[in-house]
mmCIF file of C-alpha atoms and ligand atoms in Angstrom:
data_model
loop_
_atom_site.group_PDB
_atom_site.id
_atom_site.type_symbol
_atom_site.label_atom_id
_atom_site.label_comp_id
_atom_site.label_asym_id
_atom_site.label_seq_id
_atom_site.Cartn_x
_atom_site.Cartn_y
_atom_site.Cartn_z
ATOM 1 C CA MET X 1 26.026 -13.144 -60.207
ATOM 2 C CA GLN X 2 28.649 -10.359 -60.024
ATOM 3 C CA ASP X 3 32.115 -11.618 -60.863
ATOM 4 C CA GLY X 4 33.343 -10.516 -57.440
ATOM 5 C CA ASP X 5 31.118 -13.284 -56.092
ATOM 6 C CA ALA X 6 32.965 -15.962 -58.074
ATOM 7 C CA GLY X 7 33.666 -19.094 -56.069
ATOM 8 C CA THR X 8 33.825 -22.860 -56.066
ATOM 9 C CA PHE X 9 30.544 -24.709 -55.701
ATOM 10 C CA VAL X 10 29.640 -28.379 -55.385
ATOM 11 C CA VAL X 11 26.327 -30.112 -55.987
ATOM 12 C CA GLY X 12 25.381 -33.709 -55.300
ATOM 13 C CA ASP X 13 23.104 -36.348 -56.681
ATOM 14 C CA ILE X 14 20.523 -34.941 -59.126
ATOM 15 C CA HIS X 15 18.989 -38.285 -60.178
ATOM 16 C CA GLY X 16 16.927 -36.975 -63.079
ATOM 17 C CA HIS X 17 15.414 -34.034 -61.194
ATOM 18 C CA ARG X 18 16.229 -31.430 -63.782
ATOM 19 C CA ASP X 19 13.670 -28.856 -62.557
ATOM 20 C CA GLY X 20 14.991 -29.010 -58.997
ATOM 21 C CA LEU X 21 18.550 -28.558 -60.216
ATOM 22 C CA LEU X 22 17.762 -25.564 -62.422
ATOM 23 C CA ALA X 23 15.669 -23.888 -59.712
ATOM 24 C CA ALA X 24 18.541 -24.254 -57.239
ATOM 25 C CA LEU X 25 21.096 -22.914 -59.753
ATOM 26 C CA ARG X 26 18.818 -19.911 -60.459
ATOM 27 C CA ALA X 27 18.334 -19.239 -56.753
ATOM 28 C CA GLU X 28 22.110 -19.218 -56.267
ATOM 29 C CA GLY X 29 22.608 -16.877 -59.256
ATOM 30 C CA ILE X 30 24.701 -19.478 -61.078
ATOM 31 C CA VAL X 31 22.333 -19.504 -64.071
ATOM 32 C CA ASP X 32 20.058 -16.697 -65.243
ATOM 33 C CA GLU X 33 16.318 -16.766 -65.882
ATOM 34 C CA GLY X 34 17.007 -18.304 -69.297
ATOM 35 C CA GLU X 35 19.027 -21.057 -67.553
ATOM 36 C CA HIS X 36 22.311 -19.884 -69.066
ATOM 37 C CA TRP X 37 25.602 -19.728 -67.156
ATOM 38 C CA ASP X 38 25.694 -16.491 -65.177
ATOM 39 C CA ALA X 39 28.489 -17.212 -62.706
ATOM 40 C CA GLY X 40 31.459 -15.744 -64.593
ATOM 41 C CA THR X 41 34.720 -17.317 -63.523
ATOM 42 C CA SER X 42 33.149 -19.509 -60.833
ATOM 43 C CA ARG X 43 33.733 -23.243 -60.753
ATOM 44 C CA LEU X 44 30.907 -25.710 -60.307
ATOM 45 C CA TRP X 45 31.502 -29.404 -59.619
ATOM 46 C CA PHE X 46 28.842 -32.087 -59.838
ATOM 47 C CA LEU X 47 29.562 -35.163 -57.727
ATOM 48 C CA GLY X 48 27.813 -37.664 -60.034
ATOM 49 C CA ASP X 49 24.543 -39.620 -60.109
ATOM 50 C CA PHE X 50 22.745 -37.656 -62.821
ATOM 51 C CA LEU X 51 20.754 -40.698 -63.932
ATOM 52 C CA ASP X 52 18.048 -43.035 -62.534
ATOM 53 C CA ARG X 53 15.378 -42.535 -59.834
ATOM 54 C CA GLY X 54 13.980 -39.368 -61.477
ATOM 55 C CA PRO X 55 12.167 -38.405 -64.666
ATOM 56 C CA ASP X 56 14.861 -36.782 -66.822
ATOM 57 C CA GLY X 57 18.389 -38.049 -66.223
ATOM 58 C CA VAL X 58 19.504 -37.513 -69.792
ATOM 59 C CA GLY X 59 18.055 -33.967 -69.648
ATOM 60 C CA VAL X 60 20.270 -33.334 -66.621
ATOM 61 C CA VAL X 61 23.324 -34.622 -68.503
ATOM 62 C CA ASP X 62 22.420 -32.341 -71.423
ATOM 63 C CA ASP X 63 22.203 -29.341 -69.077
ATOM 64 C CA VAL X 64 25.554 -30.114 -67.491
ATOM 65 C CA MET X 65 27.230 -30.590 -70.900
ATOM 66 C CA ARG X 66 25.748 -27.300 -72.141
ATOM 67 C CA LEU X 67 26.642 -25.380 -68.971
ATOM 68 C CA SER X 68 30.212 -26.652 -69.126
ATOM 69 C CA GLU X 69 30.569 -25.091 -72.587
ATOM 70 C CA GLU X 70 28.947 -21.833 -71.505
ATOM 71 C CA ALA X 71 31.073 -21.637 -68.346
ATOM 72 C CA GLU X 72 34.256 -22.215 -70.303
ATOM 73 C CA GLU X 73 33.427 -19.318 -72.644
ATOM 74 C CA ALA X 74 32.991 -17.098 -69.567
ATOM 75 C CA GLY X 75 36.301 -18.173 -68.035
ATOM 76 C CA GLY X 76 34.640 -20.423 -65.445
ATOM 77 C CA SER X 77 34.164 -24.169 -65.383
ATOM 78 C CA VAL X 78 31.582 -26.874 -64.852
ATOM 79 C CA ARG X 79 33.012 -30.302 -64.178
ATOM 80 C CA ALA X 80 31.628 -33.593 -62.938
ATOM 81 C CA LEU X 81 32.597 -36.851 -61.253
ATOM 82 C CA LEU X 82 31.417 -40.337 -62.133
ATOM 83 C CA GLY X 83 28.682 -41.736 -59.868
ATOM 84 C CA ASN X 84 27.716 -45.362 -59.352
ATOM 85 C CA HIS X 85 24.460 -44.762 -61.239
ATOM 86 C CA GLU X 86 26.392 -43.642 -64.323
ATOM 87 C CA VAL X 87 28.248 -46.979 -64.253
ATOM 88 C CA LEU X 88 24.938 -48.817 -63.781
ATOM 89 C CA ALA X 89 23.079 -47.065 -66.601
ATOM 90 C CA LEU X 90 26.086 -47.243 -68.941
ATOM 91 C CA GLY X 91 26.400 -50.922 -68.031
ATOM 92 C CA VAL X 92 22.825 -51.481 -69.221
ATOM 93 C CA HIS X 93 23.580 -49.544 -72.396
ATOM 94 C CA ARG X 94 26.632 -51.726 -73.048
ATOM 95 C CA PHE X 95 25.677 -55.156 -71.669
ATOM 96 C CA GLY X 96 21.869 -55.108 -71.316
ATOM 97 C CA GLY X 97 20.631 -58.291 -69.646
ATOM 98 C CA GLU X 98 23.840 -60.271 -70.167
ATOM 99 C CA GLU X 99 24.368 -62.501 -67.128
ATOM 100 C CA LEU X 100 27.568 -62.307 -65.134
ATOM 101 C CA GLN X 101 29.496 -65.538 -64.733
ATOM 102 C CA ALA X 102 30.378 -66.639 -61.232
ATOM 103 C CA GLY X 103 28.501 -65.362 -58.267
ATOM 104 C CA LEU X 104 25.620 -65.546 -55.930
ATOM 105 C CA GLY X 105 22.680 -66.225 -58.180
ATOM 106 C CA PRO X 106 21.614 -64.432 -61.349
ATOM 107 C CA ARG X 107 23.077 -60.980 -61.863
ATOM 108 C CA SER X 108 22.913 -58.565 -64.776
ATOM 109 C CA PHE X 109 23.173 -54.813 -65.201
ATOM 110 C CA GLU X 110 19.603 -54.678 -66.413
ATOM 111 C CA ARG X 111 18.275 -56.450 -63.317
ATOM 112 C CA SER X 112 20.225 -54.233 -60.907
ATOM 113 C CA TRP X 113 19.274 -51.125 -62.848
ATOM 114 C CA ARG X 114 15.557 -52.016 -62.591
ATOM 115 C CA LEU X 115 15.938 -52.568 -58.837
ATOM 116 C CA ASN X 116 17.735 -49.234 -58.436
ATOM 117 C CA GLY X 117 15.390 -46.801 -60.147
ATOM 118 C CA GLY X 118 16.337 -47.267 -63.804
ATOM 119 C CA VAL X 119 14.295 -45.160 -66.217
ATOM 120 C CA ASP X 120 13.553 -46.563 -69.695
ATOM 121 C CA ALA X 121 13.388 -43.106 -71.286
ATOM 122 C CA ASP X 122 17.005 -42.467 -70.250
ATOM 123 C CA GLN X 123 18.211 -45.612 -72.026
ATOM 124 C CA GLU X 124 16.233 -44.678 -75.135
ATOM 125 C CA ARG X 125 17.700 -41.176 -75.249
ATOM 126 C CA LEU X 126 21.343 -41.950 -74.413
ATOM 127 C CA THR X 127 23.398 -41.069 -77.483
ATOM 128 C CA GLU X 128 26.964 -42.060 -78.259
ATOM 129 C CA GLU X 129 27.930 -38.469 -77.410
ATOM 130 C CA HIS X 130 26.434 -38.847 -73.916
ATOM 131 C CA VAL X 131 28.143 -42.210 -73.461
ATOM 132 C CA ARG X 132 31.526 -40.809 -74.521
ATOM 133 C CA TRP X 133 31.158 -37.810 -72.200
ATOM 134 C CA LEU X 134 30.069 -39.927 -69.224
ATOM 135 C CA CYS X 135 32.852 -42.496 -69.729
ATOM 136 C CA GLU X 136 35.436 -39.685 -69.582
ATOM 137 C CA LEU X 137 34.336 -38.458 -66.139
ATOM 138 C CA PRO X 138 36.972 -38.758 -63.414
ATOM 139 C CA ALA X 139 36.233 -40.744 -60.281
ATOM 140 C CA LEU X 140 38.083 -38.328 -57.975
ATOM 141 C CA ALA X 141 39.439 -34.785 -57.970
ATOM 142 C CA VAL X 142 41.188 -32.431 -55.567
ATOM 143 C CA VAL X 143 39.885 -28.875 -55.814
ATOM 144 C CA ASP X 144 41.024 -26.083 -53.495
ATOM 145 C CA ASP X 145 42.246 -28.558 -50.864
ATOM 146 C CA HIS X 146 39.017 -30.561 -51.021
ATOM 147 C CA LEU X 147 39.020 -34.220 -52.038
ATOM 148 C CA LEU X 148 35.862 -34.579 -54.134
ATOM 149 C CA MET X 149 34.363 -38.068 -54.434
ATOM 150 C CA HIS X 150 30.967 -39.457 -55.319
ATOM 151 C CA SER X 151 30.759 -42.323 -52.847
ATOM 152 C CA ASP X 152 31.768 -42.236 -49.195
ATOM 153 C CA THR X 153 33.912 -45.330 -49.574
ATOM 154 C CA ILE X 154 37.588 -46.266 -49.574
ATOM 155 C CA GLU X 155 36.989 -48.885 -52.288
ATOM 156 C CA TYR X 156 38.491 -46.364 -54.750
ATOM 157 C CA LEU X 157 41.857 -47.506 -53.369
ATOM 158 C CA SER X 158 41.422 -50.914 -54.984
ATOM 159 C CA TRP X 159 42.308 -49.136 -58.275
ATOM 160 C CA GLY X 160 45.443 -47.419 -57.031
ATOM 161 C CA ASP X 161 46.967 -45.160 -54.418
ATOM 162 C CA SER X 162 46.937 -41.834 -56.265
ATOM 163 C CA ILE X 163 44.160 -39.866 -57.899
ATOM 164 C CA ASP X 164 45.781 -40.120 -61.329
ATOM 165 C CA GLU X 165 46.159 -43.894 -61.079
ATOM 166 C CA ILE X 166 42.609 -44.430 -59.802
ATOM 167 C CA ASN X 167 41.131 -42.207 -62.523
ATOM 168 C CA ARG X 168 43.192 -43.971 -65.179
ATOM 169 C CA GLN X 169 42.119 -47.448 -64.031
ATOM 170 C CA VAL X 170 38.446 -46.487 -63.957
ATOM 171 C CA HIS X 171 38.692 -44.740 -67.328
ATOM 172 C CA ASP X 172 40.367 -47.790 -68.882
ATOM 173 C CA LEU X 173 37.833 -50.271 -67.553
ATOM 174 C CA LEU X 174 34.947 -48.140 -68.859
ATOM 175 C CA ALA X 175 36.657 -48.051 -72.251
ATOM 176 C CA GLY X 176 36.733 -51.852 -72.293
ATOM 177 C CA GLU X 177 34.248 -54.690 -72.684
ATOM 178 C CA ASP X 178 35.072 -56.680 -69.546
ATOM 179 C CA ILE X 179 31.689 -57.092 -67.891
ATOM 180 C CA GLU X 180 33.243 -58.396 -64.656
ATOM 181 C CA ALA X 181 35.429 -55.272 -64.344
ATOM 182 C CA TRP X 182 32.405 -53.065 -65.033
ATOM 183 C CA TRP X 183 30.410 -54.925 -62.396
ATOM 184 C CA GLU X 184 33.190 -54.538 -59.817
ATOM 185 C CA CYS X 185 33.190 -50.808 -60.579
ATOM 186 C CA TRP X 186 29.435 -50.558 -59.961
ATOM 187 C CA ARG X 187 29.674 -52.687 -56.821
ATOM 188 C CA ARG X 188 32.586 -50.755 -55.324
ATOM 189 C CA LEU X 189 31.036 -47.345 -55.994
ATOM 190 C CA THR X 190 27.777 -48.491 -54.413
ATOM 191 C CA THR X 191 29.371 -49.096 -50.989
ATOM 192 C CA ARG X 192 29.049 -46.297 -48.433
ATOM 193 C CA SER X 193 29.437 -44.984 -44.849
ATOM 194 C CA ALA X 194 33.232 -45.454 -44.640
ATOM 195 C CA PHE X 195 33.646 -42.245 -42.612
ATOM 196 C CA ARG X 196 30.801 -42.861 -40.186
ATOM 197 C CA GLY X 197 31.248 -44.590 -36.878
ATOM 198 C CA PRO X 198 34.004 -44.380 -34.264
ATOM 199 C CA ARG X 199 36.900 -44.886 -36.710
ATOM 200 C CA GLY X 200 35.442 -42.569 -39.364
ATOM 201 C CA ALA X 201 37.738 -39.604 -38.705
ATOM 202 C CA GLN X 202 40.833 -41.827 -38.692
ATOM 203 C CA ILE X 203 39.847 -43.426 -41.998
ATOM 204 C CA ALA X 204 39.132 -40.010 -43.540
ATOM 205 C CA ARG X 205 42.508 -38.692 -42.325
ATOM 206 C CA GLY X 206 44.290 -41.667 -43.886
ATOM 207 C CA LEU X 207 42.547 -41.148 -47.223
ATOM 208 C CA LEU X 208 43.359 -37.420 -47.251
ATOM 209 C CA ASP X 209 47.004 -38.118 -46.368
ATOM 210 C CA LEU X 210 47.224 -40.560 -49.283
ATOM 211 C CA LEU X 211 45.258 -38.735 -52.004
ATOM 212 C CA GLY X 212 45.548 -35.086 -50.988
ATOM 213 C CA GLY X 213 43.226 -32.394 -49.702
ATOM 214 C CA GLU X 214 42.248 -31.235 -46.242
ATOM 215 C CA ARG X 215 38.580 -32.221 -46.331
ATOM 216 C CA ILE X 216 36.548 -34.877 -48.141
ATOM 217 C CA VAL X 217 33.365 -33.759 -49.934
ATOM 218 C CA HIS X 218 31.024 -36.533 -51.089
ATOM 219 C CA GLY X 219 27.502 -37.237 -52.315
ATOM 220 C CA HIS X 220 25.802 -40.655 -52.655
ATOM 221 C CA SER X 221 24.589 -41.128 -49.077
ATOM 222 C CA VAL X 222 21.452 -39.212 -48.153
ATOM 223 C CA ILE X 223 22.209 -37.025 -45.116
ATOM 224 C CA ALA X 224 18.738 -37.373 -43.591
ATOM 225 C CA GLU X 225 19.201 -41.109 -43.074
ATOM 226 C CA TYR X 226 22.173 -40.508 -40.775
ATOM 227 C CA LEU X 227 20.438 -37.761 -38.815
ATOM 228 C CA GLY X 228 17.152 -39.566 -38.324
ATOM 229 C CA LEU X 229 15.222 -36.880 -40.201
ATOM 230 C CA ALA X 230 13.034 -36.725 -43.307
ATOM 231 C CA PRO X 231 14.879 -35.433 -46.418
ATOM 232 C CA ALA X 232 12.587 -32.383 -46.554
ATOM 233 C CA GLU X 233 13.863 -31.334 -43.117
ATOM 234 C CA ILE X 234 17.460 -30.975 -44.336
ATOM 235 C CA ASP X 235 18.617 -27.427 -45.103
ATOM 236 C CA GLY X 236 22.389 -27.750 -45.335
ATOM 237 C CA PRO X 237 25.260 -30.202 -45.802
ATOM 238 C CA ASP X 238 26.480 -32.502 -43.031
ATOM 239 C CA LEU X 239 29.950 -31.828 -41.618
ATOM 240 C CA TYR X 240 31.114 -34.852 -39.627
ATOM 241 C CA ALA X 241 34.048 -37.108 -38.737
ATOM 242 C CA GLY X 242 35.843 -34.380 -36.801
ATOM 243 C CA GLU X 243 34.974 -31.867 -39.569
ATOM 244 C CA LEU X 244 37.111 -33.840 -42.028
ATOM 245 C CA VAL X 245 34.133 -34.899 -44.146
ATOM 246 C CA LEU X 246 31.251 -32.997 -45.747
ATOM 247 C CA GLY X 247 28.234 -34.926 -47.048
ATOM 248 C CA ILE X 248 26.192 -32.903 -49.535
ATOM 249 C CA ASP X 249 23.532 -35.321 -50.835
ATOM 250 C CA ALA X 250 20.286 -34.069 -49.307
ATOM 251 C CA GLY X 251 18.165 -36.616 -51.211
ATOM 252 C CA LEU X 252 16.616 -34.544 -53.988
ATOM 253 C CA PHE X 253 14.975 -37.681 -55.421
ATOM 254 C CA ALA X 254 13.354 -38.408 -52.046
ATOM 255 C CA GLY X 255 11.898 -34.947 -51.474
ATOM 256 C CA GLY X 256 14.978 -33.218 -50.092
ATOM 257 C CA PRO X 257 16.477 -29.944 -51.339
ATOM 258 C CA CYS X 258 19.081 -29.598 -54.097
ATOM 259 C CA LEU X 259 22.003 -28.238 -52.088
ATOM 260 C CA ILE X 260 24.513 -26.024 -53.863
ATOM 261 C CA VAL X 261 27.409 -25.666 -51.450
ATOM 262 C CA ARG X 262 30.088 -23.012 -51.657
ATOM 263 C CA LEU X 263 33.582 -24.178 -50.657
ATOM 264 C CA PRO X 264 35.114 -23.865 -48.193
ATOM 265 C CA TYR X 265 31.978 -24.696 -46.231
ATOM 266 C CA GLU X 266 31.618 -22.923 -42.928
ATOM 267 C CA GLN X 267 29.335 -24.427 -40.360
ATOM 268 C CA PRO X 268 26.632 -21.934 -39.279
ATOM 269 C CA GLU X 269 26.875 -20.909 -35.621
HETATM 270 MN MN1 LIG A 1 25.346 -42.825 -55.687
#
């Protein structure tokens, strides 16, 4: 990539599909044939969900950690948000099959992780360095007037009413050993579809007014399911809710493409 092409890019849920990610980054000119950062001063944001559902979640985390170092040396950046599957897999790493107390029948991180595409090889290969890096990921960020979030939910607001406060609360709970707080984090980040439906635009507007940014960009919810299509039929992100919200998860794990979206996104004619 020529440095005049530098920009801000976002990519959604990789879910262990390392080959699909690297192929998409090569096609966009963000990495070279040797899979090294080739995007100069560009900025690349991952919206979380590196782990589970696919063969090589830890390999994806390794790539993102490596690319963030390479990008920084080139004057660019690679950053990432926390996804619900990071909380789930880290919850298994920390609490294993420990049962939660109150509730509706037996619950543990291990049981939920198994039901949600957990991959044994990821647990075996998670190092303390990975765990530290993942636990430091922010839940939310505003970049170039875009509010970046993993999940299309307003449950983030249960941790605070500013990005700094929400990120601090999530960071602190992941630094702690309170299994109930961890579980609430997983549960909240697993909710979705807050900006769909007749009140979607109004809810998105309220969230932007509170947290900042002019447009929400999220992953987590596979576009094809809202459009009544198969994931393989998707070829771009989904701009909806009065153009206030951009969904970028095209369902790589389910046979969809790995979308790498340049911001600001402009809807094709
Ligand atoms: Mn997710």
